[in-house]
Short mmCIF file of C-alpha atoms and ligand atoms in Angstrom, two decimals:
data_model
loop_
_atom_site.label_atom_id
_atom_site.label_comp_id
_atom_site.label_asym_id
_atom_site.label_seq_id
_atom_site.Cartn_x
_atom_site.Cartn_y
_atom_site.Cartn_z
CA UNK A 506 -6.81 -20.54 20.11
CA UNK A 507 -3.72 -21.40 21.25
CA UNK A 508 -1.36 -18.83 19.59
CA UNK A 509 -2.63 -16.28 21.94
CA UNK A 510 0.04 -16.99 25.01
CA UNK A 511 -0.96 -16.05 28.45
CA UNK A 512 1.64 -13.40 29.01
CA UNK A 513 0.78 -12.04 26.05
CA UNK A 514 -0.79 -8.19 25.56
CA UNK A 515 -4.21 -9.17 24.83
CA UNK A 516 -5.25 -8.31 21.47
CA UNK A 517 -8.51 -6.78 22.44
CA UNK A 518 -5.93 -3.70 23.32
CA UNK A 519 -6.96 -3.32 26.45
CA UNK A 520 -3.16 -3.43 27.61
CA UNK A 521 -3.90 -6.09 30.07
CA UNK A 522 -2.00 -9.67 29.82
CA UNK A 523 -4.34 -12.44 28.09
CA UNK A 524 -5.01 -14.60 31.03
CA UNK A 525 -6.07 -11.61 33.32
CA UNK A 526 -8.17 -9.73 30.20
CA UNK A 527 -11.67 -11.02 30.95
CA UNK A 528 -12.27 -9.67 27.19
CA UNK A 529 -13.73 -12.84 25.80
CA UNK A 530 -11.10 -12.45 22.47
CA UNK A 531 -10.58 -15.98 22.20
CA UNK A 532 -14.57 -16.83 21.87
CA UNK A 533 -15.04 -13.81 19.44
CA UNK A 534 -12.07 -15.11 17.31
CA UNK A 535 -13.87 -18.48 17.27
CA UNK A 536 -16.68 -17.04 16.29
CA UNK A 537 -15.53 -15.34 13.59
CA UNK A 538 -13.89 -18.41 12.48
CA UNK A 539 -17.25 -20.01 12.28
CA UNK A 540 -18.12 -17.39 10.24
CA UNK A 541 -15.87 -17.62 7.68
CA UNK A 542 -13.15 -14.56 8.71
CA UNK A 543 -9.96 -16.19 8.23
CA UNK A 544 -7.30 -15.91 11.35
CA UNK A 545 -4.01 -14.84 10.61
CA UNK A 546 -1.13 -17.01 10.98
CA UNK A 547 0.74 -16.14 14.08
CA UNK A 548 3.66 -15.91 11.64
CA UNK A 549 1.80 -12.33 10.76
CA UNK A 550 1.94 -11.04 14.33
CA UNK A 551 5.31 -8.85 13.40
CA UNK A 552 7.69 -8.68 17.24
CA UNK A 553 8.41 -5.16 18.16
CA UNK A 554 11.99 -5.69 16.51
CA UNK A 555 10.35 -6.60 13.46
CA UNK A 556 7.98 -3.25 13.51
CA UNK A 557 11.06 -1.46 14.67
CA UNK A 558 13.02 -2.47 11.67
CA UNK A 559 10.42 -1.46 9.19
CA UNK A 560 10.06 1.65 10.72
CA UNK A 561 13.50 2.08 9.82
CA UNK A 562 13.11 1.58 6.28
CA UNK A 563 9.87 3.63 6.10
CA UNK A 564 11.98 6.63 6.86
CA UNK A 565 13.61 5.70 3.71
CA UNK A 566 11.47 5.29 2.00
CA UNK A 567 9.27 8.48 2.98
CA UNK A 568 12.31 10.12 2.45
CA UNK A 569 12.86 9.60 -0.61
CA UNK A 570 8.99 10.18 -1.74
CA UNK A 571 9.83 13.69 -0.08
CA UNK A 572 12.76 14.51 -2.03
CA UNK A 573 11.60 12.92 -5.14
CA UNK A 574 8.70 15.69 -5.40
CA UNK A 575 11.97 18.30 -6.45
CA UNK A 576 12.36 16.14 -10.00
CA UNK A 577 8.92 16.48 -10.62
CA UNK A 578 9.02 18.66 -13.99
CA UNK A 579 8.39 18.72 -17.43
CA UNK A 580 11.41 17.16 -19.62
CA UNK A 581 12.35 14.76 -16.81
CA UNK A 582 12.62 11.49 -17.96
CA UNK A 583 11.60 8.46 -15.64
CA UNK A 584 14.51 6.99 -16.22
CA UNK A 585 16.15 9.89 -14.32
CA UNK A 586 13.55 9.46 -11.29
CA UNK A 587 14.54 6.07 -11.07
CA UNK A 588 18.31 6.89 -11.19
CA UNK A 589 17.44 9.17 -8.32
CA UNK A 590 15.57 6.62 -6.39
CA UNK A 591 18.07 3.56 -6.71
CA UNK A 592 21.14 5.83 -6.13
CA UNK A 593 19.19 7.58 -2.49
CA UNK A 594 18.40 4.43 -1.57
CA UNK A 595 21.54 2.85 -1.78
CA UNK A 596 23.04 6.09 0.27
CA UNK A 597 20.76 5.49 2.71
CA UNK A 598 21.84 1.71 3.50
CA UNK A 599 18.66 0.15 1.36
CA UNK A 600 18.35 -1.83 -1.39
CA UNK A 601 15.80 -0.93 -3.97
CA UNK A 602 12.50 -3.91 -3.62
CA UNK A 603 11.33 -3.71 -7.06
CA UNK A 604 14.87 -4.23 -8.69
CA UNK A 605 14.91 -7.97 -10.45
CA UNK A 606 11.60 -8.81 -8.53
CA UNK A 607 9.87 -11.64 -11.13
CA UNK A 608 11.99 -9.71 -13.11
CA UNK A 609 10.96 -6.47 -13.02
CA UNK A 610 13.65 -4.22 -14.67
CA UNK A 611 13.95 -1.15 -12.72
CA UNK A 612 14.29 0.33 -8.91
CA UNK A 613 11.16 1.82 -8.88
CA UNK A 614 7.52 2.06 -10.53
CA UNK A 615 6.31 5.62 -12.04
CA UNK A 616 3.03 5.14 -13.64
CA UNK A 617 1.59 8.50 -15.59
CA UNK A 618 -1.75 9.36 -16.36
CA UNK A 619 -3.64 6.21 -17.75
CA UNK A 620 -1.15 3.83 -16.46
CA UNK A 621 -2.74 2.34 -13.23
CA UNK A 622 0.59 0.42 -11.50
CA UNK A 623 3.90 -1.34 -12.40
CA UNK A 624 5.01 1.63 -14.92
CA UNK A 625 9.36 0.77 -16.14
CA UNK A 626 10.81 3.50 -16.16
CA UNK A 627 12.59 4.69 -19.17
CA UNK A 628 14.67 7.36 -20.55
CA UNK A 629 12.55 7.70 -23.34
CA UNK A 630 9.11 8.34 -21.31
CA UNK A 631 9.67 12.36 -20.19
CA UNK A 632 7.19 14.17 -18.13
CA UNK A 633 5.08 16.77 -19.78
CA UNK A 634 3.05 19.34 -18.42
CA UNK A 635 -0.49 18.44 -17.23
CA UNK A 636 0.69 14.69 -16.55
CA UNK A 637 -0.32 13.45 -13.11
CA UNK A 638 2.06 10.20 -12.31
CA UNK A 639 2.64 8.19 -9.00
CA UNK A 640 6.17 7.32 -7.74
CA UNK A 641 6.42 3.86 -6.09
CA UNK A 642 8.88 3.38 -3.69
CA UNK A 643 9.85 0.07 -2.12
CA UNK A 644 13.05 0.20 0.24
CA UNK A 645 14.43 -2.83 2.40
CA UNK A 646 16.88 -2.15 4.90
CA UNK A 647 18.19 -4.33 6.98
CA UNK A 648 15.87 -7.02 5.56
CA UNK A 649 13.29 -4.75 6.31
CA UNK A 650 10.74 -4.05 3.55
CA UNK A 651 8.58 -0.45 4.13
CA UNK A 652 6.46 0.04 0.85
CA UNK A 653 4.50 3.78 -0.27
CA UNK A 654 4.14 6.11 -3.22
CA UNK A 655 2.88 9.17 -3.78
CA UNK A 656 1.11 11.04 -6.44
CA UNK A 657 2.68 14.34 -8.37
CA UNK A 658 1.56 17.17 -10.78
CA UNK A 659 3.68 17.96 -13.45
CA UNK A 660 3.50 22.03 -13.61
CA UNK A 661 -0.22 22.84 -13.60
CA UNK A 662 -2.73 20.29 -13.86
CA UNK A 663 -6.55 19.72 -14.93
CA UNK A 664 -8.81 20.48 -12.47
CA UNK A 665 -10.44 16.65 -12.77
CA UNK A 666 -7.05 15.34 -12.46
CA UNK A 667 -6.43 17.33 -9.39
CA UNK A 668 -10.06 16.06 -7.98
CA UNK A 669 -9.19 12.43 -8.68
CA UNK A 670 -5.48 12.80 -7.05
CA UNK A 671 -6.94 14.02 -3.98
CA UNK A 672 -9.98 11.69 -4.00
CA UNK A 673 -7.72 8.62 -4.37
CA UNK A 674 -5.72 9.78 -1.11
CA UNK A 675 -8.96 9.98 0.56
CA UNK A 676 -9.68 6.65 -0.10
CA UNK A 677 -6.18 5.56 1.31
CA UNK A 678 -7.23 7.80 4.37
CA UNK A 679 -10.73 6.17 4.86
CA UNK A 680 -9.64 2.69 4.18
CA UNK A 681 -7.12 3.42 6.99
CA UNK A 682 -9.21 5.13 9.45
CA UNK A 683 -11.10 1.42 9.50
CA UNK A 684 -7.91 -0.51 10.83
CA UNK A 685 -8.18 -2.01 14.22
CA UNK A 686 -8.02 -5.04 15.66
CA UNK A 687 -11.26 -7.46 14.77
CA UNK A 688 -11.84 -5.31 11.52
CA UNK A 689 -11.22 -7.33 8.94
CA UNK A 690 -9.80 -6.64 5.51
CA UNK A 691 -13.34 -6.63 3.51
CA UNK A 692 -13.97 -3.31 5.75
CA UNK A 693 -11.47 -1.51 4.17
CA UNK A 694 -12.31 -2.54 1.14
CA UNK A 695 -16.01 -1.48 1.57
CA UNK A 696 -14.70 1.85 2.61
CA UNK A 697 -12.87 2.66 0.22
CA UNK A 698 -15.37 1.56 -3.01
CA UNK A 699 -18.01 3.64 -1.30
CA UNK A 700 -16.01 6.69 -1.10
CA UNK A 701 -14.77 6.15 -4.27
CA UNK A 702 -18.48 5.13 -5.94
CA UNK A 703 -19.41 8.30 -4.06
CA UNK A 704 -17.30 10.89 -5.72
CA UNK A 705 -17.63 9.29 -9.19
CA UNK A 706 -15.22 6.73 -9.44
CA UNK A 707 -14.49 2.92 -9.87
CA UNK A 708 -11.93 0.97 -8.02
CA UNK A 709 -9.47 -1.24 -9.47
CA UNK A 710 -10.21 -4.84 -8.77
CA UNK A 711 -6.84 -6.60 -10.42
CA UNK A 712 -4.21 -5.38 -8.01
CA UNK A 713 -4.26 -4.51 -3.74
CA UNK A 714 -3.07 -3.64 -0.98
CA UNK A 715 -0.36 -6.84 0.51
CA UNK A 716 1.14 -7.92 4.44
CA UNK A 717 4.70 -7.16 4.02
CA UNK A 718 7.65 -7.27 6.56
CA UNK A 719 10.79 -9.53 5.94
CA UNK A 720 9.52 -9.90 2.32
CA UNK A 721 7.71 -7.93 -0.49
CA UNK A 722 4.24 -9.82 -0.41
CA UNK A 723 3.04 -11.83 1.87
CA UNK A 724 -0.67 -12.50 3.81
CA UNK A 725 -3.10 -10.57 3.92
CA UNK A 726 -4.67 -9.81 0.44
CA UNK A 727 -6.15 -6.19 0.94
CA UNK A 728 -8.90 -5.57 -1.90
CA UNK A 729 -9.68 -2.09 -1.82
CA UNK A 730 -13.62 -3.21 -2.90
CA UNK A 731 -16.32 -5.39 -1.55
CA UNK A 732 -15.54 -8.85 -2.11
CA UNK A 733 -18.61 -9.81 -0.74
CA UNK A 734 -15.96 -12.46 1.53
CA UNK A 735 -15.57 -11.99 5.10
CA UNK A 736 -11.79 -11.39 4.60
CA UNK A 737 -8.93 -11.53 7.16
CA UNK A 738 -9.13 -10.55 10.78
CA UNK A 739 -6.81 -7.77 11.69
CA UNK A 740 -4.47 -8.29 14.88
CA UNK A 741 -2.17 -5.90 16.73
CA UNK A 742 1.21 -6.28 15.17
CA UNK A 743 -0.11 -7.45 11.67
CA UNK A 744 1.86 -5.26 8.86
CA UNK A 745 0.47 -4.35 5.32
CA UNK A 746 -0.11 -2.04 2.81
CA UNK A 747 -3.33 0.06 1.58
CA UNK A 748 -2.86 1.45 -1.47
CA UNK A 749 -5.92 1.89 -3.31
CA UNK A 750 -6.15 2.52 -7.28
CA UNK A 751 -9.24 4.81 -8.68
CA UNK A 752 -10.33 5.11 -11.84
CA UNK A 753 -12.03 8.17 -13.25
CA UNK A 754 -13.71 5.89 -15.90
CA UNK A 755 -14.31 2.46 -16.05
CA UNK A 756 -12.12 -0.07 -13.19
CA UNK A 757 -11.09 -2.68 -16.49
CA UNK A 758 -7.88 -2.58 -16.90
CA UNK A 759 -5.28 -4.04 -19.44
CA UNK A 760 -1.33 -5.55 -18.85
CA UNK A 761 0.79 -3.85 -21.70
CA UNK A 762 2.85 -6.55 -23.85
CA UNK A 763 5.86 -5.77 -21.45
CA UNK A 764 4.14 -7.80 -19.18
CA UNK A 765 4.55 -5.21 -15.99
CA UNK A 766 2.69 -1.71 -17.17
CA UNK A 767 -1.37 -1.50 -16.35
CA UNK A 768 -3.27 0.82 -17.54
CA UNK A 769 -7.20 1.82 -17.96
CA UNK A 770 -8.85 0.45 -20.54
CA UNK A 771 -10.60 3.13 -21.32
CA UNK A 772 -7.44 5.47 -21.58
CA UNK A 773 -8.51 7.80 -18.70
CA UNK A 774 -6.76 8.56 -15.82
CA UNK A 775 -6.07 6.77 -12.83
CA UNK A 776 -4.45 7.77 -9.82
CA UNK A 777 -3.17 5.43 -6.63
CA UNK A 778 -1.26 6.50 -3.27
CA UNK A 779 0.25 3.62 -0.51
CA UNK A 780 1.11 3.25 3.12
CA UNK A 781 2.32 1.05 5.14
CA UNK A 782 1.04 0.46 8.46
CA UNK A 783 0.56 -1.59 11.23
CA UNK A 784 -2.10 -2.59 13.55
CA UNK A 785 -1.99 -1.22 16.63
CA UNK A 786 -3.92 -2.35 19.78
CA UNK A 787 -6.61 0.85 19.19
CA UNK A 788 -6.10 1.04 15.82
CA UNK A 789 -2.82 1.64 13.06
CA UNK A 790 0.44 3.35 13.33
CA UNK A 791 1.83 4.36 9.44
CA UNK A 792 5.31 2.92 8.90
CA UNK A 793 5.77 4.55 5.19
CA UNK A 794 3.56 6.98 3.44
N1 MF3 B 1056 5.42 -1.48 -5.01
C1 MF3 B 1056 4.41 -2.28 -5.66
C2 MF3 B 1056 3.37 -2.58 -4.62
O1 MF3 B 1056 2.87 -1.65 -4.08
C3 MF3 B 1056 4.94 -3.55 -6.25
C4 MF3 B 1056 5.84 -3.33 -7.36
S1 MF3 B 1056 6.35 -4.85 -7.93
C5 MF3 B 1056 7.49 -4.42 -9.04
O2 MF3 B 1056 3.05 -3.67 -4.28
F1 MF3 B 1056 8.09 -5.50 -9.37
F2 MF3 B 1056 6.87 -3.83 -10.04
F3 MF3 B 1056 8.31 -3.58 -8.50
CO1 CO B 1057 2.50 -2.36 -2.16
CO1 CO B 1058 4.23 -0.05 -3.70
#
């Protein structure tokens, strides 16, 4: 494997330059290769400017998940939370991801209740007591793309939706607790669907988690299930997102006729929360969240 220089940091993490790390990486990667695992690109192996620059717009972005939690009422009207969201961000040096990407319409996503992902705001959707609803926020600065959301209750919620909020973030948590490098991206996913199969819930197989960094999507795929694939190696420096979607009924999901909005099927709930992160040489360091 060539990509691996010898003045390198070794990937193994041992801290050690490549040609003095007696780790054996190289043959293990090979391996794996035989296997199936696909190797990243080197092209996914983000410099330390590159990490540092994301970690830039992660503040923003976390920032803004912080502050939007203050509009989180009934009588709000998305619209408003993405007026709030586009108007931080451009404060804050950003520009809004989602804005005009394959045409999406707004700055930000807020998806309530049954909708899974991709909700438009709009000022005639207002918040209502008991609603649950996730906030996506997307911020690149300097060219720079950091990617989370959050979940929010709307006054006082249902006990169930409360359980599947905090379930879903538990998910996130374990899928993340997996990342290091030589994991691959099917581990996470197996995490994650047995926590989630564990506690009563299906995963949602239509959407993931996506490598990020000077653009919105990029390599790796992260499914948050078992693919029954060997998936993607993980290497120090790779960058992507986890951001698993659980379903308290059934995982099918349907696209609504404005071609962005999913939601359940079934019409029950569904709740999702995202990070970004990136691999570190003993595990992963969270850019947004
Ligand atoms: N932020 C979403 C994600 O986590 C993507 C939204 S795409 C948009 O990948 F166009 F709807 F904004
Ligand atoms: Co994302
Ligand atoms: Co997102």
């Amino acid at each position: 494997m060539k990509w691996l220089e010898r003045n390198d940091k070794c990937w193994c993490g041992s801290g050690l330059k490549a040609k003095k790390c007696n780790c054996g990486i190289e043959t293990k990667l090979a391996q794996m290769a035989a296997k199936g695992y696909m190797i990243p690109d080197k092209s996914l192996l983000k410099s330390e400017e590159t990490i540092e620059g994301m970690r830039a717009s992660g503040k923003v972005t976390s920032m803004i998940l912080d502050e939007v939690a203050a509009l989180i009422k009934p009588d709000v009207s998305t619209e408003e939370i993405n007026t709030f969201v586009h108007n931080r961000t451009l404060e804050m040096g950003g520009v809004p991801a989602p804005l005009n990407y394959h045409g999406f319409p707004k700055s930000t996503c807020t998806s309530i209740n049954e909708v899974i992902c991709h909700g438009i705001p709009s000022p005639d959707r207002f918040l209502k007591e008991g609603d649950i609803i996730n906030v996506d926020v997307t911020t690149i600065l300097n060219g720079y793309y950091s990617d989370a959301s959050r979940m929010y209750f709307v006054g006082e919620v249902s006990e169930s939706a409360k359980r599947l909020v905090e379930k879903t973030k538990e998910c996130l948590e374990i899928g993340l607790s997996v990342v290091k490098p030589l994991a691959t991206t099917n581990e996470i996913g197996i995490a994650i669907e047995n926590y989630a199969l564990q506690n009563g819930y299906s995963v949602v197989e239509d959407f993931g988690g996506h490598g990020l960094g000077k653009v919105f999507h990029e390599d790796p795929f992260v499914f948050h299930f078992d693919t029954g694939e060997p998936g993607m190696i993980l290497l120090p420096g790779m960058t992507f997102t986890i951001e698993p979607m659980i379903n308290e009924g059934e995982f099918d999901c349907k696209v609504l006729s404005d071609n962005w909005t999913a939601v359940t099927l079934d019409g029950k709930l569904s709740a999702q929360w995202e990070y970004t992160l990136v691999v570190t040489a003993d595990g992963a360091e969270i850019i947004a969240k």
